[in-house]
Short mmCIF file of C-alpha atoms in Angstrom, two decimals:
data_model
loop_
_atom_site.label_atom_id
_atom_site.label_comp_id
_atom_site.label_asym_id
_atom_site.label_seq_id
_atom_site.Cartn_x
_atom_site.Cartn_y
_atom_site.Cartn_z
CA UNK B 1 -15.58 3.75 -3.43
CA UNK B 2 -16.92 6.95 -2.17
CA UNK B 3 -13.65 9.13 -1.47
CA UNK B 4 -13.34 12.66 0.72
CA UNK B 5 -12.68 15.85 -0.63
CA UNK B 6 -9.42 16.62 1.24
CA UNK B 7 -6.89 17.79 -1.49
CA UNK B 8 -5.66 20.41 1.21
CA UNK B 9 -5.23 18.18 3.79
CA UNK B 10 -2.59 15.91 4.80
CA UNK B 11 -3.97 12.23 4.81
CA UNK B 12 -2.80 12.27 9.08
CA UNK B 13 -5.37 15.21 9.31
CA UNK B 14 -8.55 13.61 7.51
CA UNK B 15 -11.64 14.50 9.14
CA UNK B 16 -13.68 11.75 10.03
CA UNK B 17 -16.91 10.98 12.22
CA UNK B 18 -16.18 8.62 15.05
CA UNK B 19 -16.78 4.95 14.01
CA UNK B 20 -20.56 3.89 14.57
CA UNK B 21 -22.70 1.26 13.82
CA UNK B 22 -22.56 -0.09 9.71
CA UNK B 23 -25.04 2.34 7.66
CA UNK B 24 -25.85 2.74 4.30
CA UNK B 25 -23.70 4.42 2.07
CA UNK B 26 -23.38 5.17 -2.26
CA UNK B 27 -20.41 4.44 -4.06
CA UNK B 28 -19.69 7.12 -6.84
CA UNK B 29 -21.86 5.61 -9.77
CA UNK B 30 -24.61 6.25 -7.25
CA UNK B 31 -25.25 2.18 -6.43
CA UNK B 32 -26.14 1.27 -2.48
CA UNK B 33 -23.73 -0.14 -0.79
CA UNK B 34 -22.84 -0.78 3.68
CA UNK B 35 -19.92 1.71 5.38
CA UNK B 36 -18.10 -0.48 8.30
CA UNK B 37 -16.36 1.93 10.53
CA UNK B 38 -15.63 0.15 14.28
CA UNK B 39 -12.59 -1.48 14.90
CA UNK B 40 -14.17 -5.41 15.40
CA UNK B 41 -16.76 -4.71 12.99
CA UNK B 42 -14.02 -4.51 10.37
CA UNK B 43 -11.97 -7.20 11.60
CA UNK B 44 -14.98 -9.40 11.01
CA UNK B 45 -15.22 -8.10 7.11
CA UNK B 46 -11.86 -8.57 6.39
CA UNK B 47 -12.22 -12.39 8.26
CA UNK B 48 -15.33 -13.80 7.75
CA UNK B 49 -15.53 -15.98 4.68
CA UNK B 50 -19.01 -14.82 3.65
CA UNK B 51 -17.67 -11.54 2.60
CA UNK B 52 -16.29 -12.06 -0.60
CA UNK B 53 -13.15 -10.39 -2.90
CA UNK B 54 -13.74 -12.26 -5.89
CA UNK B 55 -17.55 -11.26 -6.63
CA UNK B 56 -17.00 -7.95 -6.94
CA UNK B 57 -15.21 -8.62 -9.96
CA UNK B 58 -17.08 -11.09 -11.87
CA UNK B 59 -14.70 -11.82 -15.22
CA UNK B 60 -17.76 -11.60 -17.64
CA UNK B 61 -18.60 -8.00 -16.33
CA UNK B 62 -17.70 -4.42 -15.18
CA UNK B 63 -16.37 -4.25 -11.52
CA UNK B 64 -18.43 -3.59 -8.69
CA UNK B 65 -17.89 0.24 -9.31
CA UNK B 66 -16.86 0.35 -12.62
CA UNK B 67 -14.13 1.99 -12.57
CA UNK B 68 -11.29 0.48 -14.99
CA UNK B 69 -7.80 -0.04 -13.80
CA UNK B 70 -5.05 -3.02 -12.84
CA UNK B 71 -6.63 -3.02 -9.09
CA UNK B 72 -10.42 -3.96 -10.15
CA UNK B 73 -9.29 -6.58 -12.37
CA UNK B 74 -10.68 -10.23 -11.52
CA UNK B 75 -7.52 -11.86 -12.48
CA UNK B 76 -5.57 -9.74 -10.07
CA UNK B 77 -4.35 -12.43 -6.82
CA UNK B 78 -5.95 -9.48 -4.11
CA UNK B 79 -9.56 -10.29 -6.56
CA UNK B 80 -9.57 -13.83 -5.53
CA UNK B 81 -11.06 -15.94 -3.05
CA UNK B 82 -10.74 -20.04 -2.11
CA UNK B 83 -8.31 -22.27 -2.68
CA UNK B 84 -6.96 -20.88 -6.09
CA UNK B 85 -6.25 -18.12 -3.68
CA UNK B 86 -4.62 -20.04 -1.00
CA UNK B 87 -2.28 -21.82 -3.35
CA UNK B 88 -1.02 -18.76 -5.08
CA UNK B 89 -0.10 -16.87 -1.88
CA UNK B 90 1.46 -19.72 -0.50
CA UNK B 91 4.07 -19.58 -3.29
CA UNK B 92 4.57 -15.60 -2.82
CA UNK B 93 4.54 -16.00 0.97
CA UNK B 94 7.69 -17.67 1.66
CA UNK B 95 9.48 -14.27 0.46
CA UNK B 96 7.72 -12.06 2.80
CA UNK B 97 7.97 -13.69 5.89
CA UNK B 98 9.66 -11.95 9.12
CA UNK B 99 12.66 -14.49 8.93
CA UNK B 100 13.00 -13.93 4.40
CA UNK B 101 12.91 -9.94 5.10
CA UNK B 102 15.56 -9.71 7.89
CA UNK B 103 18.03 -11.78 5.52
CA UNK B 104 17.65 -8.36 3.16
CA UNK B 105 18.10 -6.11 5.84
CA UNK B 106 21.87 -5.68 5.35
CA UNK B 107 21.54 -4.80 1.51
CA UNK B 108 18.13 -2.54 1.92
CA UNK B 109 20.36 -0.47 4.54
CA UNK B 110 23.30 0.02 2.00
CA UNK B 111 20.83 1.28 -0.56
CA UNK B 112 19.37 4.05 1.94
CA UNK B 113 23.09 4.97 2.75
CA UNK B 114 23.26 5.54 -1.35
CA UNK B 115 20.32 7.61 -2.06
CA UNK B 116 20.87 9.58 1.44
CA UNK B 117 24.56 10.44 0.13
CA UNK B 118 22.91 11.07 -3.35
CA UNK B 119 20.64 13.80 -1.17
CA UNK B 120 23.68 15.41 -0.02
CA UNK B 121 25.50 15.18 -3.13
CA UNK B 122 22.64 16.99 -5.15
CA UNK B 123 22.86 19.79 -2.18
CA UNK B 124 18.79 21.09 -0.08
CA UNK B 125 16.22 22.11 -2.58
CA UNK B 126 16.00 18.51 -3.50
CA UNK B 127 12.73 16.69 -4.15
CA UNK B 128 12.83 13.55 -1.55
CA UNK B 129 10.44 12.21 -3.41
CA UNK B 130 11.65 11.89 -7.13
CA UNK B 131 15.06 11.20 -5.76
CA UNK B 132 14.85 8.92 -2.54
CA UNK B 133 11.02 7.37 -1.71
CA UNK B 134 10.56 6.63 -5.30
CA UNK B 135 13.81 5.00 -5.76
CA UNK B 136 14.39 3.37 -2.97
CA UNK B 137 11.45 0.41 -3.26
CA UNK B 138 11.92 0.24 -6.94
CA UNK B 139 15.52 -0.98 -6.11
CA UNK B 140 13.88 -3.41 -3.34
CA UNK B 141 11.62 -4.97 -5.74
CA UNK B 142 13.70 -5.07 -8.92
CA UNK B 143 16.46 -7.10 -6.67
CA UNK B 144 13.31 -9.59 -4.95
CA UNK B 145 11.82 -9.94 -8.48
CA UNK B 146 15.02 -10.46 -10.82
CA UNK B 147 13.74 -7.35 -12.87
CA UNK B 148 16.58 -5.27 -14.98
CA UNK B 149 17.25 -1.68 -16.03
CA UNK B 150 13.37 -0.72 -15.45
CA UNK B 151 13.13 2.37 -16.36
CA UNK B 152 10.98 4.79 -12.97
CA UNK B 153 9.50 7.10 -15.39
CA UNK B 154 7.83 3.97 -17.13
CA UNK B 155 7.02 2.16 -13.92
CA UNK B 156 5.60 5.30 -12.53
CA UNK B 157 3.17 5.70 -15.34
CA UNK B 158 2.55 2.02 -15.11
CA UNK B 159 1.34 2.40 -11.44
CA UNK B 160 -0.61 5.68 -12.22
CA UNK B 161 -2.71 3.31 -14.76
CA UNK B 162 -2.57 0.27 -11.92
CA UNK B 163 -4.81 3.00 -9.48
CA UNK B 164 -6.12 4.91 -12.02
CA UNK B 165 -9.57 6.74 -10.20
CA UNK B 166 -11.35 7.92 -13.51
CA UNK B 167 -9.90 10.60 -13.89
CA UNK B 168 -7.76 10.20 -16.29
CA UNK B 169 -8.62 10.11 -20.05
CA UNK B 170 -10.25 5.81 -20.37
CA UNK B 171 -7.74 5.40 -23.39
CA UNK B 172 -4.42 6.79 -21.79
CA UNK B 173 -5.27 4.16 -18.90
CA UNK B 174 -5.80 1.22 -21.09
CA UNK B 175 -2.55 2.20 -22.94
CA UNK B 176 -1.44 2.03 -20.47
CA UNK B 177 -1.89 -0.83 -18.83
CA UNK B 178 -1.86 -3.24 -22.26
CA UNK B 179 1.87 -1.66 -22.23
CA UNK B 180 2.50 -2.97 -18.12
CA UNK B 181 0.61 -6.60 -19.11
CA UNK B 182 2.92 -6.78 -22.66
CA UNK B 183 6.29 -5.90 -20.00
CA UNK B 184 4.53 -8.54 -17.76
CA UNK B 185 4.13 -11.35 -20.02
CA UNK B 186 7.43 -11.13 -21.51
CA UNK B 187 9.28 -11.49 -18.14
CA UNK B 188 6.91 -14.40 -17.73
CA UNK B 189 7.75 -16.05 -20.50
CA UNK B 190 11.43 -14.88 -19.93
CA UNK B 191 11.65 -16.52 -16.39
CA UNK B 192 10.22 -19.61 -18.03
CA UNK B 193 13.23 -20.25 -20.75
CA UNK B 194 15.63 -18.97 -18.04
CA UNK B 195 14.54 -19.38 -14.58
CA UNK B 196 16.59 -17.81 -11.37
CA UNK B 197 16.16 -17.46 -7.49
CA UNK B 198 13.41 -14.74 -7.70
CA UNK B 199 10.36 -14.42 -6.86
CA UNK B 200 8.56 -14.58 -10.37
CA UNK B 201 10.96 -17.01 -11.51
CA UNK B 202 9.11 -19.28 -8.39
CA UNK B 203 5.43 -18.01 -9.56
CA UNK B 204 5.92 -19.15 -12.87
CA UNK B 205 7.46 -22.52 -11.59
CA UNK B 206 4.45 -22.91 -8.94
CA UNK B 207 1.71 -22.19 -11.57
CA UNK B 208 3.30 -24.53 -14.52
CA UNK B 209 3.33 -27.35 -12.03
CA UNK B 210 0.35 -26.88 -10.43
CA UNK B 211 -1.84 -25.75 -13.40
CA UNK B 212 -4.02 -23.84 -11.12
CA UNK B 213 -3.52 -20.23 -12.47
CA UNK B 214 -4.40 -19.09 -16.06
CA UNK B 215 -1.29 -17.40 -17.97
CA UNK B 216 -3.33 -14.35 -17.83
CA UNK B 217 -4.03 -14.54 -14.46
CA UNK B 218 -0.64 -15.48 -13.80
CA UNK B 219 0.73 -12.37 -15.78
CA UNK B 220 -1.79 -10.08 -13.55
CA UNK B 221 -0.27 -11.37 -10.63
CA UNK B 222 3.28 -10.47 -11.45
CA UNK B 223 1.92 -6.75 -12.70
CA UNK B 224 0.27 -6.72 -9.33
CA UNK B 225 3.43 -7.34 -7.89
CA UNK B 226 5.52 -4.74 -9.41
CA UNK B 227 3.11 -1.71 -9.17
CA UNK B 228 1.96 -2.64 -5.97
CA UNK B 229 5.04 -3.31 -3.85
CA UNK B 230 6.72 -0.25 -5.23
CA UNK B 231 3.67 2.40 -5.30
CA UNK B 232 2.65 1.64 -1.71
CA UNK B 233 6.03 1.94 -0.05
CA UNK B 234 6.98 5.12 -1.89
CA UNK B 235 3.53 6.64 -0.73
CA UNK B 236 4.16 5.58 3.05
CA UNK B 237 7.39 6.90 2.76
CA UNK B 238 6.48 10.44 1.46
CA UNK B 239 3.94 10.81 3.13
CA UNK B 240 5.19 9.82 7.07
CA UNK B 241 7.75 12.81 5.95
CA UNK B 242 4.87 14.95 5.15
CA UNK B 243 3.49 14.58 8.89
CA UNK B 244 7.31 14.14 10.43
CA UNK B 245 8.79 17.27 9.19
CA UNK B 246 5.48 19.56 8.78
CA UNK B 247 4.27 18.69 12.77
CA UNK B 248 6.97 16.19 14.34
CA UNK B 249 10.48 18.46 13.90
CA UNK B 250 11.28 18.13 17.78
CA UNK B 251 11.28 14.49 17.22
CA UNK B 252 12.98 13.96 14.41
CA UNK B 253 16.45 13.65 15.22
CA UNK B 254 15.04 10.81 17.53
CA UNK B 255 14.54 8.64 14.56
CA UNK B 256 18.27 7.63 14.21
CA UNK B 257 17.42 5.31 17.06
CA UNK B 258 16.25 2.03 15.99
CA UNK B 259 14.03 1.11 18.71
CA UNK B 260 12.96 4.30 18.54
CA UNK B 261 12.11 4.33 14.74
CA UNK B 262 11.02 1.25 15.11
CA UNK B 263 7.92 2.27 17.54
CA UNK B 264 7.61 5.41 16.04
CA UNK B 265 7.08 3.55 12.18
CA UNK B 266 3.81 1.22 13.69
CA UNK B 267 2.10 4.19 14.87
CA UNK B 268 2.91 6.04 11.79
CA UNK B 269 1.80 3.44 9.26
CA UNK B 270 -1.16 2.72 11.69
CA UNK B 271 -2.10 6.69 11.74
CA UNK B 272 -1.35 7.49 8.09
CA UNK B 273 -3.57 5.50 5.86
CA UNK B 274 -2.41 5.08 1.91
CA UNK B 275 -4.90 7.50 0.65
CA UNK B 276 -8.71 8.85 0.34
CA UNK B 277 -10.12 5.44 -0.09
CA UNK B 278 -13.23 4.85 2.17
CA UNK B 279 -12.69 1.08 2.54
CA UNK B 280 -11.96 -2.25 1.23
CA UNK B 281 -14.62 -3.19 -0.87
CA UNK B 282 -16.29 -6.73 0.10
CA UNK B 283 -19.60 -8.64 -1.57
CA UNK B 284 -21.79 -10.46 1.05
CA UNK B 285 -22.16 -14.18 -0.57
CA UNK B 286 -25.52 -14.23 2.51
CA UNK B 287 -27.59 -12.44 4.78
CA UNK B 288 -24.70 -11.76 7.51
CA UNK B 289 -25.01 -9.78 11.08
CA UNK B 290 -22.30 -7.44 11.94
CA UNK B 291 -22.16 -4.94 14.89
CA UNK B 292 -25.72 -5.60 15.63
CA UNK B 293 -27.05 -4.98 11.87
CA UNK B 294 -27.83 -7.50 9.37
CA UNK B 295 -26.41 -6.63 5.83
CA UNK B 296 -28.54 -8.50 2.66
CA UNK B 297 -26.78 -10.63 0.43
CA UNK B 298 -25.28 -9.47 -2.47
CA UNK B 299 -24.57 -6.03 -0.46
CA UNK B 300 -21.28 -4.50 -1.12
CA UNK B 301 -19.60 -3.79 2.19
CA UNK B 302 -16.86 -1.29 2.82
CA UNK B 303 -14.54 -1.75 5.76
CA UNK B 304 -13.07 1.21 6.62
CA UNK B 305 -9.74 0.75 8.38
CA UNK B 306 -8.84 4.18 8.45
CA UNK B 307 -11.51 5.04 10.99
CA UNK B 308 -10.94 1.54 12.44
CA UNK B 309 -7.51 2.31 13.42
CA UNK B 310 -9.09 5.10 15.25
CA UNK B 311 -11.79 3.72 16.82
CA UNK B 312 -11.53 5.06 20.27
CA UNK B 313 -12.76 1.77 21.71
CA UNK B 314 -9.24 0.41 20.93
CA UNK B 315 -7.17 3.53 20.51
CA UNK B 316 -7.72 6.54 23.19
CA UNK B 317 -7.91 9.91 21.61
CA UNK B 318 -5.00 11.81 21.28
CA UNK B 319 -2.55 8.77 21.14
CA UNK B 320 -2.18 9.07 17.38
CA UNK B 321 0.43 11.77 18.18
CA UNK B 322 2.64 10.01 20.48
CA UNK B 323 4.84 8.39 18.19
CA UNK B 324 7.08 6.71 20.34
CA UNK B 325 4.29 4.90 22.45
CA UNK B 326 3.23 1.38 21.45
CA UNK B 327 0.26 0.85 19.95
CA UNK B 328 -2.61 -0.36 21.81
CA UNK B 329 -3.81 -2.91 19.63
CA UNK B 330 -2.97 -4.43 16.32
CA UNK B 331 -2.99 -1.75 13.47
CA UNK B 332 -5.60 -2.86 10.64
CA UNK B 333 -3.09 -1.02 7.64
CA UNK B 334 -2.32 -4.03 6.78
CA UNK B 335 -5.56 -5.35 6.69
CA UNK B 336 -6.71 -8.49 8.48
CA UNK B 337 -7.57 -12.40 7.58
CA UNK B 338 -6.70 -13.99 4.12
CA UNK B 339 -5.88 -11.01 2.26
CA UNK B 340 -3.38 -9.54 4.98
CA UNK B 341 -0.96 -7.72 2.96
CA UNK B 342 2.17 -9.88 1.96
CA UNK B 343 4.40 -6.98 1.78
CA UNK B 344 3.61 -5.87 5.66
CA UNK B 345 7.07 -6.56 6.85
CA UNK B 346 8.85 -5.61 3.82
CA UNK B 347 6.95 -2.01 4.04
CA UNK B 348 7.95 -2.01 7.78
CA UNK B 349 12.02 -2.97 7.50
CA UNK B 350 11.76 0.16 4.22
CA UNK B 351 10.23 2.51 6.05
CA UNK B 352 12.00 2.20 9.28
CA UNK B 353 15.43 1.85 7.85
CA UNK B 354 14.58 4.89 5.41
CA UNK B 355 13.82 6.88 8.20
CA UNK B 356 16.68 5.65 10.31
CA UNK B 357 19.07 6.83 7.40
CA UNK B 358 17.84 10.27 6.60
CA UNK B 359 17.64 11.06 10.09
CA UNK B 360 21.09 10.11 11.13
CA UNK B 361 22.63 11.89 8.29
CA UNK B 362 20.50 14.62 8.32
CA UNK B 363 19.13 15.70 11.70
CA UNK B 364 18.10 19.26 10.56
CA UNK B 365 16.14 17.96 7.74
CA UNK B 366 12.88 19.98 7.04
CA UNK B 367 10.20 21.01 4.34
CA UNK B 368 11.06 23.90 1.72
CA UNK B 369 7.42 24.39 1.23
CA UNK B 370 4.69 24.67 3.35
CA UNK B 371 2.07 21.67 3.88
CA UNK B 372 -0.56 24.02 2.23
CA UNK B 373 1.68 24.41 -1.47
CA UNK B 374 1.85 20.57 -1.53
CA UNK B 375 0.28 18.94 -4.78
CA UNK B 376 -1.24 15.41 -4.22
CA UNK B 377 -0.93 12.89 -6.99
CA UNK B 378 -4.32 10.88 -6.71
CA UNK B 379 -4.87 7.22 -7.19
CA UNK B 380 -8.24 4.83 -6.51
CA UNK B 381 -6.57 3.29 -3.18
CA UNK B 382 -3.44 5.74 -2.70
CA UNK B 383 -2.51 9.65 -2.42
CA UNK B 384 0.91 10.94 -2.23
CA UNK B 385 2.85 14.78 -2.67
CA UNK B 386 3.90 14.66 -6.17
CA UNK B 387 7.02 15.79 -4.89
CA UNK B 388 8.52 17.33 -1.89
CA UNK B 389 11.20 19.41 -1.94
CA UNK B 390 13.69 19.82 1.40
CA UNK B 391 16.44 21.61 3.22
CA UNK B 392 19.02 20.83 6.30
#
């Protein structure tokens, strides 16, 4: 997807034209495709069955865009449409729901109490990043998948490859990512000699039993799982810190509240999108009318819930700053319809308790560095500081 040039700017201070009707836009191999920018319009994208996931990625061809990484693969569960769809995410959703997460509350709490007294321990100057939003959902996930001594360093080059966005060398990538699906097939095939109470030990189960889900797609799946759940939490994390200690200092101390960091994390992961992306790519399987346009078949359709989320027909100018207010409608960050983002209340419960915990221990917490001197690491779908170094 086509992606702004904003490697100054903070992701909370893109620059955007107000949402308008769907136009005609170009992806970056120069190919037509349809920008969605209002609020319903998108809902109705990410809803409406005739705009497809899994033709964009046909398995006997290059992706819609071509570009090659772990995210535009067809055997990847987000790639997938129908009832192959349906039955995998059932398995995976009976860990995410609101009810599954609270039970981990307890635990995820202790482990922000550890890194935070780790952040004190190593003294100010230290990089928040490297050291707390990295770790913290790499602990999360290795406890909800059953995974052992994985080393960040790899897992961090892993998800680099996972959201690779061309520009790094083709061959590093696919090195890469043969390396993540090798790691990803062996814990497959481990969980299936020796299965346990996680989550990939129940994917495994689901898919031998039901026979719906090739072993490579089933591999995929469990990649996707591992990259995705820990690069997408660390990114929200690092960056809401970005925009909380570079513009929101006075409220800061605030966050040791729960209700209060509770509010405050909505309207942050509703104002803060994961990166540069322009939109969630979709295929139109017909001729389909949206917002008072009709987009061709075969059209690939970009819902953009960035500007979506701040369409002033839902949400009033200016209330993007008011971080304790409640939003005024439901935030699309999450996305909307069948491929709502499993992890949604996972990310929530991490990002509130993370900010809970830093800002009870350390109510004078601030930046070392200006906003300006911060270096973005770049992915297709996410953008985060490389790291970010603090004081108190």
């Amino acid at each position: 997807m086509a992606v702004h040039d904003s490697t100054l700017l903070p992701l909370h201070r893109r620059k955007d034209a107000d949402p308008g009707p769907p136009c005609p836009t170009e992806l970056p191999n120069g190919a037509p495709a349809w920008l969605v920018t209002r609020y319903h319009d998108v809902r109705q994208v990410l809803t409406d069955e005739r705009f497809s996931r899994v033709d964009l990625f046909p398995a006997d061809g290059p992706s819609f865009d071509g570009t090659a990484n772990l995210v535009r693969d067809a055997d990847l569960l987000f790639n997938q449409d129908g009832a192959d769809h349906r039955r995998v995410r059932r398995v995976m959703q009976s860990a995410f729901t609101l009810r599954a997460i609270g039970r981990w509350e307890s635990w995820v709490g202790s482990v922000v109490e550890r890194l935070v007294d780790r952040l004190v321990e190593h003294g100010p100057g230290v990089d928040v990043v490297a050291e707390f939003a990295l770790p913290l959902p790499v602990a999360v996930m290795s406890r909800l998948l059953g995974l052992h001594g994985l080393d960040h360093d790899r897992l961090r080059r892993w998800t680099d490859c996972m959201f690779a966005d061309g520009s790094n060398p083709p061959a590093e990538v696919e090195a890469g990512l043969a390396e993540f699906r090798a790691y990803g097939a062996g814990l497959v095939a481990e969980r299936r000699r020796r299965p346990g109470s996680d989550l990939v030990s129940s994917l495994v189960r689901a898919a031998d039993e039901e026979g719906s889900l090739s072993e490579t797609q089933l591999v995929t799946s469990v990649c996707g799982l591992i990259g995705g759940g820990n690069d997408s939490t660390m990114t929200v994390i690092s960056n809401a810190l970005v925009y909380l200690l570079g513009e929101q200092l006075e409220s800061w101390p605030r966050l040791a509240a729960e209700e209060a960091a509770r509010t405050a994390c909505e309207r942050l992961l509703h104002t803060i999108p994961l990166g540069d992306d322009e939109g969630s790519p979709r295929r139109t399987t017909e001729d389909v009318e949206i917002g008072g346009v009709t987009i061709p078949a075969g059209s690939v359709v970009l819902a953009d819930c960035m500007r979506a989320n701040r369409d002033p027909e839902v949400f009033p100018r200016g209330s993007a700053d008011q971080l304790f207010t409640p939003l005024e409608g439901p935030t699309l960050a999450f996305g909307a319809g069948p491929h709502y983002c499993l992890g949604s209340w996972l990310a929530r419960m991490q990002l509130r308790l993370a900010l809970q915990g830093l800002a009870a221990r350390l109510p004078g917490l601030r930046l070392a560095e200006p906003v300006a001197a911060i270096e973005w690491r770049r992915g297709s779908s996410t953008r985060s500081p490389k790291y970010l170094r603090v004081l108190w």
